[in-house]
Short mmCIF file of C-alpha atoms and ligand atoms in Angstrom, two decimals:
data_model
loop_
_atom_site.label_atom_id
_atom_site.label_comp_id
_atom_site.label_asym_id
_atom_site.label_seq_id
_atom_site.Cartn_x
_atom_site.Cartn_y
_atom_site.Cartn_z
CA MET A 19 82.60 98.70 58.08
CA THR A 20 85.96 98.43 60.06
CA ALA A 21 86.69 96.10 63.30
CA SER A 22 87.06 99.56 65.47
CA ALA A 23 83.64 100.43 64.27
CA SER A 24 82.10 97.61 67.25
CA MET A 25 84.90 97.06 69.32
CA PRO A 26 84.26 97.45 72.74
CA SER A 27 85.81 99.96 74.61
CA SER A 28 87.06 97.48 77.34
CA PHE A 29 89.30 95.60 74.47
CA ALA A 30 92.10 95.69 76.06
CA THR A 31 90.97 94.17 79.46
CA PRO A 32 89.33 90.97 78.15
CA ALA A 33 86.57 89.99 80.34
CA PRO A 34 87.27 87.09 83.11
CA PRO A 35 86.04 83.69 81.79
CA LEU A 36 82.88 83.49 84.53
CA SER A 37 82.58 85.84 87.34
CA THR A 38 79.09 86.23 89.20
CA ARG A 39 77.09 89.16 91.08
CA GLY A 40 75.32 89.81 94.27
CA LEU A 41 74.21 85.64 93.34
CA ILE A 42 71.66 83.97 95.07
CA ALA A 43 70.20 81.69 94.54
CA GLY A 44 68.61 78.51 95.80
CA TYR A 45 65.72 75.30 95.70
CA GLU A 46 62.85 76.49 97.35
CA PRO A 47 61.46 80.11 95.99
CA ASP A 48 61.89 82.49 99.33
CA LEU A 49 64.64 80.36 101.24
CA PRO A 50 67.86 81.72 99.41
CA ILE A 51 71.21 79.41 100.05
CA VAL A 52 73.25 81.46 98.23
CA LYS A 53 73.06 84.59 100.07
CA GLY A 54 74.35 87.60 97.51
CA ILE A 55 78.69 86.19 95.71
CA ASP A 56 80.35 88.28 94.19
CA PHE A 57 83.14 86.32 92.84
CA THR A 58 85.56 86.41 89.96
CA LEU A 59 87.41 83.64 88.19
CA ARG A 60 90.22 85.00 86.29
CA GLN A 61 92.00 83.91 83.29
CA GLY A 62 94.52 80.45 83.65
CA GLU A 63 93.13 81.06 87.09
CA PHE A 64 92.93 77.69 89.50
CA VAL A 65 89.86 78.46 91.96
CA THR A 66 89.43 75.95 94.20
CA VAL A 67 85.92 76.85 96.64
CA LEU A 68 86.45 75.47 100.18
CA GLY A 69 83.94 76.15 103.12
CA PRO A 70 81.74 73.83 106.54
CA ASN A 71 79.56 71.07 104.80
CA GLY A 72 76.30 72.35 103.96
CA ALA A 73 78.51 76.27 103.88
CA GLY A 74 76.29 75.79 100.05
CA LYS A 75 79.45 74.80 98.42
CA SER A 76 77.89 72.51 96.12
CA THR A 77 74.50 74.81 95.56
CA PHE A 78 76.66 77.93 94.25
CA VAL A 79 78.56 75.78 91.29
CA LYS A 80 74.85 74.20 90.81
CA ALA A 81 73.37 77.81 90.34
CA ILE A 82 76.66 78.74 87.92
CA ALA A 83 76.08 75.03 85.86
CA GLY A 84 72.42 76.31 85.65
CA LEU A 85 71.12 73.45 87.87
CA VAL A 86 69.78 75.87 90.09
CA PRO A 87 67.27 78.29 90.20
CA LEU A 88 69.19 81.54 91.14
CA HIS A 89 66.60 84.21 92.67
CA GLY A 90 68.72 86.86 91.82
CA GLY A 91 72.16 88.37 91.07
CA THR A 92 74.13 88.25 87.45
CA LEU A 93 76.25 85.82 86.08
CA SER A 94 79.30 86.06 83.15
CA LEU A 95 80.20 83.93 80.94
CA ALA A 96 83.61 85.81 79.47
CA ASP A 97 81.24 88.51 77.47
CA ALA A 98 78.45 87.00 78.21
CA ASP A 99 75.47 87.63 80.16
CA ILE A 100 74.62 83.86 80.82
CA THR A 101 72.49 84.41 83.89
CA GLY A 102 69.35 82.70 83.36
CA CYS A 103 70.52 80.39 80.82
CA PRO A 104 69.44 77.15 80.81
CA ARG A 105 72.09 74.21 80.65
CA HIS A 106 72.01 72.97 77.86
CA ALA A 107 73.18 76.08 76.84
CA LEU A 108 75.99 76.48 78.88
CA VAL A 109 78.03 73.60 78.15
CA ARG A 110 77.86 74.72 73.85
CA LYS A 111 78.43 78.35 75.62
CA GLY A 112 81.52 76.30 76.63
CA LEU A 113 80.63 75.91 80.55
CA ALA A 114 81.88 72.93 81.34
CA PHE A 115 80.46 71.40 84.86
CA VAL A 116 81.08 67.78 86.76
CA PRO A 117 79.39 67.45 89.34
CA GLN A 118 79.84 64.74 92.36
CA THR A 119 77.70 62.01 91.79
CA GLU A 120 75.58 60.94 88.15
CA ASN A 121 78.46 62.47 86.24
CA ILE A 122 78.50 58.97 84.12
CA PHE A 123 75.41 56.92 82.94
CA ALA A 124 77.17 53.42 85.04
CA THR A 125 75.11 50.97 82.70
CA MET A 126 77.00 52.24 79.27
CA THR A 127 80.68 52.40 77.93
CA ILE A 128 83.05 54.19 78.13
CA ARG A 129 82.78 55.43 74.65
CA GLU A 130 79.18 55.60 75.04
CA ASN A 131 79.42 57.88 77.57
CA LEU A 132 81.90 60.19 75.76
CA GLN A 133 79.66 60.04 72.69
CA ILE A 134 76.64 61.57 74.64
CA ALA A 135 78.78 64.02 76.00
CA ALA A 136 80.07 64.60 72.48
CA THR A 137 76.55 65.64 71.19
CA VAL A 138 76.30 68.69 71.72
CA LEU A 139 79.59 69.30 68.69
CA PRO A 140 78.70 69.27 65.41
CA LYS A 141 78.46 65.94 63.76
CA PRO A 142 82.15 65.71 62.01
CA VAL A 143 84.35 66.75 64.59
CA ARG A 144 82.29 64.49 67.32
CA LYS A 145 84.73 61.62 66.67
CA VAL A 146 88.18 63.46 66.29
CA ARG A 147 87.36 64.80 69.61
CA ILE A 148 86.31 61.22 70.92
CA GLU A 149 89.41 59.84 69.85
CA ALA A 150 92.05 62.84 71.01
CA MET A 151 90.12 62.81 74.67
CA LEU A 152 91.10 58.90 74.63
CA ASP A 153 94.45 59.66 73.49
CA THR A 154 94.66 61.57 77.10
CA TYR A 155 93.52 59.51 78.43
CA PRO A 156 94.90 55.77 78.51
CA ASP A 157 93.42 54.05 81.36
CA LEU A 158 90.02 54.87 79.16
CA ALA A 159 91.19 54.16 76.13
CA LYS A 160 92.93 50.51 76.75
CA ARG A 161 89.10 49.27 77.33
CA PRO A 162 86.84 51.58 75.70
CA GLY A 163 84.04 49.32 75.64
CA ALA A 164 84.50 48.44 79.18
CA VAL A 165 80.84 49.46 80.70
CA ALA A 166 81.36 52.63 82.86
CA GLY A 167 79.82 51.70 86.26
CA GLY A 168 83.00 48.86 86.82
CA LEU A 169 85.64 50.76 86.73
CA SER A 170 87.28 52.26 89.32
CA GLY A 171 86.78 55.12 91.52
CA GLY A 172 88.61 57.31 89.95
CA GLN A 173 88.64 56.46 86.77
CA ARG A 174 85.47 57.04 87.01
CA GLN A 175 86.74 60.53 88.09
CA MET A 176 88.85 60.66 85.30
CA LEU A 177 85.68 59.47 82.81
CA ALA A 178 83.45 62.13 83.81
CA THR A 179 86.47 64.84 83.38
CA ALA A 180 87.41 63.62 79.82
CA ARG A 181 83.28 64.37 79.23
CA ALA A 182 83.16 67.58 80.35
CA LEU A 183 86.43 67.96 78.06
CA LEU A 184 85.50 66.89 75.22
CA VAL A 185 83.93 70.28 74.61
CA GLU A 186 86.80 72.34 74.83
CA PRO A 187 85.31 74.21 77.38
CA ARG A 188 86.44 77.85 78.34
CA VAL A 189 85.50 77.39 82.11
CA LEU A 190 85.95 73.58 84.32
CA ILE A 191 83.94 73.14 87.72
CA LEU A 192 83.76 69.89 89.38
CA ASP A 193 82.18 69.26 93.02
CA GLU A 194 85.16 66.84 94.79
CA PRO A 195 86.09 65.22 92.43
CA SER A 196 88.05 64.03 95.24
CA ALA A 197 85.56 61.91 97.44
CA GLY A 198 85.19 58.21 98.38
CA LEU A 199 89.07 58.33 96.15
CA SER A 200 91.44 56.23 97.55
CA PRO A 201 95.29 58.25 98.27
CA LYS A 202 96.42 57.51 95.31
CA ALA A 203 93.34 58.01 92.89
CA VAL A 204 93.11 61.82 94.68
CA ALA A 205 96.47 62.05 93.88
CA GLU A 206 95.80 61.63 90.29
CA VAL A 207 93.09 63.04 89.58
CA PHE A 208 94.25 66.49 91.74
CA GLU A 209 97.50 65.64 89.23
CA ARG A 210 95.31 65.85 85.77
CA LEU A 211 93.53 68.57 86.80
CA VAL A 212 96.64 70.80 87.29
CA ALA A 213 97.54 69.73 84.09
CA ILE A 214 94.56 71.02 82.27
CA ASN A 215 94.20 73.99 84.13
CA ARG A 216 98.07 74.41 83.22
CA SER A 217 96.53 73.87 79.07
CA GLY A 218 94.83 76.80 79.46
CA VAL A 219 91.81 76.23 80.93
CA PRO A 220 90.68 77.71 84.55
CA VAL A 221 89.65 75.68 87.19
CA LEU A 222 87.12 75.84 89.70
CA LEU A 223 87.31 72.76 92.48
CA VAL A 224 84.97 72.92 95.16
CA GLU A 225 86.59 70.48 98.27
CA GLN A 226 86.93 68.61 101.32
CA ASN A 227 90.91 67.93 101.13
CA VAL A 228 91.11 70.94 101.85
CA ARG A 229 95.02 70.85 102.58
CA ALA A 230 95.44 68.91 98.90
CA ALA A 231 93.12 71.34 97.61
CA LEU A 232 95.40 74.60 98.87
CA ARG A 233 98.54 73.04 97.88
CA ILE A 234 97.35 72.74 93.40
CA ALA A 235 95.27 75.94 93.33
CA HIS A 236 95.77 79.61 92.82
CA ARG A 237 93.29 81.12 95.32
CA ALA A 238 90.95 80.06 97.36
CA VAL A 239 87.32 81.11 98.56
CA ILE A 240 85.63 80.46 101.82
CA LEU A 241 82.08 80.01 102.09
CA VAL A 242 80.58 80.19 105.14
CA ASP A 243 76.35 79.92 105.75
CA GLY A 244 75.93 80.72 101.77
CA ARG A 245 77.74 84.07 101.53
CA LEU A 246 81.75 84.36 100.40
CA ARG A 247 83.49 85.26 104.35
CA HIS A 248 87.45 84.85 103.03
CA ASP A 249 89.50 84.80 99.55
CA ALA A 250 92.98 84.29 99.80
CA PRO A 251 95.87 83.05 97.43
CA ALA A 252 96.09 79.63 98.71
CA ALA A 253 99.40 79.38 99.60
CA GLU A 254 98.69 82.13 102.14
CA LEU A 255 96.17 79.90 103.58
CA ALA A 256 98.03 77.15 103.18
CA ALA A 257 100.17 78.69 105.82
CA ASP A 258 97.53 79.84 108.16
CA PRO A 259 98.31 77.53 111.30
CA ASP A 260 94.46 77.99 112.11
CA ILE A 261 92.40 77.39 108.97
CA GLY A 262 89.47 75.73 110.51
CA ARG A 263 89.10 79.92 112.51
CA LEU A 264 88.33 80.81 109.16
CA PHE A 265 85.28 78.26 108.85
CA LEU A 266 83.65 79.63 111.40
CA GLY A 267 82.36 82.89 109.83
CA ALA A 268 84.13 84.86 111.92
CA HIS A 269 83.71 88.16 110.69
CA GLY A 270 80.46 90.15 112.54
CA THR A 271 79.53 86.62 114.39
CA ALA A 272 81.27 86.46 117.38
CA ALA A 273 79.95 86.29 120.42
CA PRO A 274 79.73 88.86 122.80
CA ARG A 275 83.02 87.93 125.11
CA ASN A 276 82.59 87.32 128.99
CA GLY A 277 81.51 91.21 130.59
CA ASP A 278 80.41 92.58 127.44
CA PRO A 279 77.53 94.77 128.78
CA ALA A 280 73.93 93.42 127.53
CA PRO A 281 72.39 94.89 124.65
N1 ADP B 310 68.23 69.15 96.51
C1 ADP B 310 68.28 69.89 97.66
N2 ADP B 310 66.80 70.70 97.78
C2 ADP B 310 66.85 71.72 98.62
N3 ADP B 310 68.12 72.12 99.72
C3 ADP B 310 68.67 71.09 99.19
C4 ADP B 310 69.42 70.42 98.39
N4 ADP B 310 70.71 70.22 98.32
C5 ADP B 310 71.10 71.46 99.54
N5 ADP B 310 69.98 71.71 100.16
C6 ADP B 310 70.61 72.23 101.33
O1 ADP B 310 71.25 73.57 100.70
C7 ADP B 310 72.30 73.86 102.40
C8 ADP B 310 73.29 73.77 101.21
O2 ADP B 310 73.68 72.14 101.01
P1 ADP B 310 75.52 72.09 99.92
O3 ADP B 310 75.16 73.06 98.97
O4 ADP B 310 75.14 70.81 99.29
O5 ADP B 310 76.31 72.82 100.34
P2 ADP B 310 77.69 71.88 100.57
O6 ADP B 310 78.43 71.92 99.20
O7 ADP B 310 78.72 73.15 101.18
O8 ADP B 310 78.52 71.15 101.75
C9 ADP B 310 72.02 72.34 103.13
O9 ADP B 310 70.95 73.14 104.42
C10 ADP B 310 71.49 71.27 102.30
O10 ADP B 310 69.92 71.37 102.96
MG1 MG B 311 79.04 69.61 98.39
#
């Protein structure tokens, strides 16, 4: 058989690392929180997901990560349809997700946290990957026997990210890694994310820290009430003197002007 016999016709333009089409998701069967989102994360891209509290940002990324039931739409990871794949299968396929909370095992040591994350890998590579990850994170490598619960917020976040990166993911998704951190720790976490992205991993970052996120992302999407309301280069949004206005779901939801005729 020749290679070309099985080559998809679209091989010249590889599928984007991650895409959602008409994604609908929520915790209760009749209560969609994510209300039909078309989104594409391109190769090498760093995209930040912004929006007001309760807009559905966490639900969106948790749905992508297989942690919230899908009610409709499709989800693709590179050229694979991953709609409805359980979480553990998604990790193996290279979709790494760092949730906002409970992203480490607080009673276990740094090394144990990495060992647990490594169990999805084939046995022979586990140790090598853990050592390589510790090399990348000198702060963690200094005391691999330290209990994770005793780490600073910034170090915990580094450990959570290191756990996600152990599998050498195709895509890295993080939900508010800067929450509750000191400005110095936030800067470190963001610097690290930029380095990860520059190493070739596409990043999808949910953030409340709008200005900081716009400084490091290539592109930003704004979610309002479960819908994607705005999609623009980060620099363009950062230059907008009134970003807050975009958070209000202005498209089609404006109140009638004074003097408008009654319907
Ligand atoms: N575990 C849950 N069970 C039921 N409803 C939830 C749960 N988590 C969030 N929600 C609801 O989903 C909506 C969107 O929340 P969330 O995705 O956390 O928004 P954001 O991350 O943008 O602040 C909110 O109305 C919230 O109350
Ligand atoms: Mg959230």
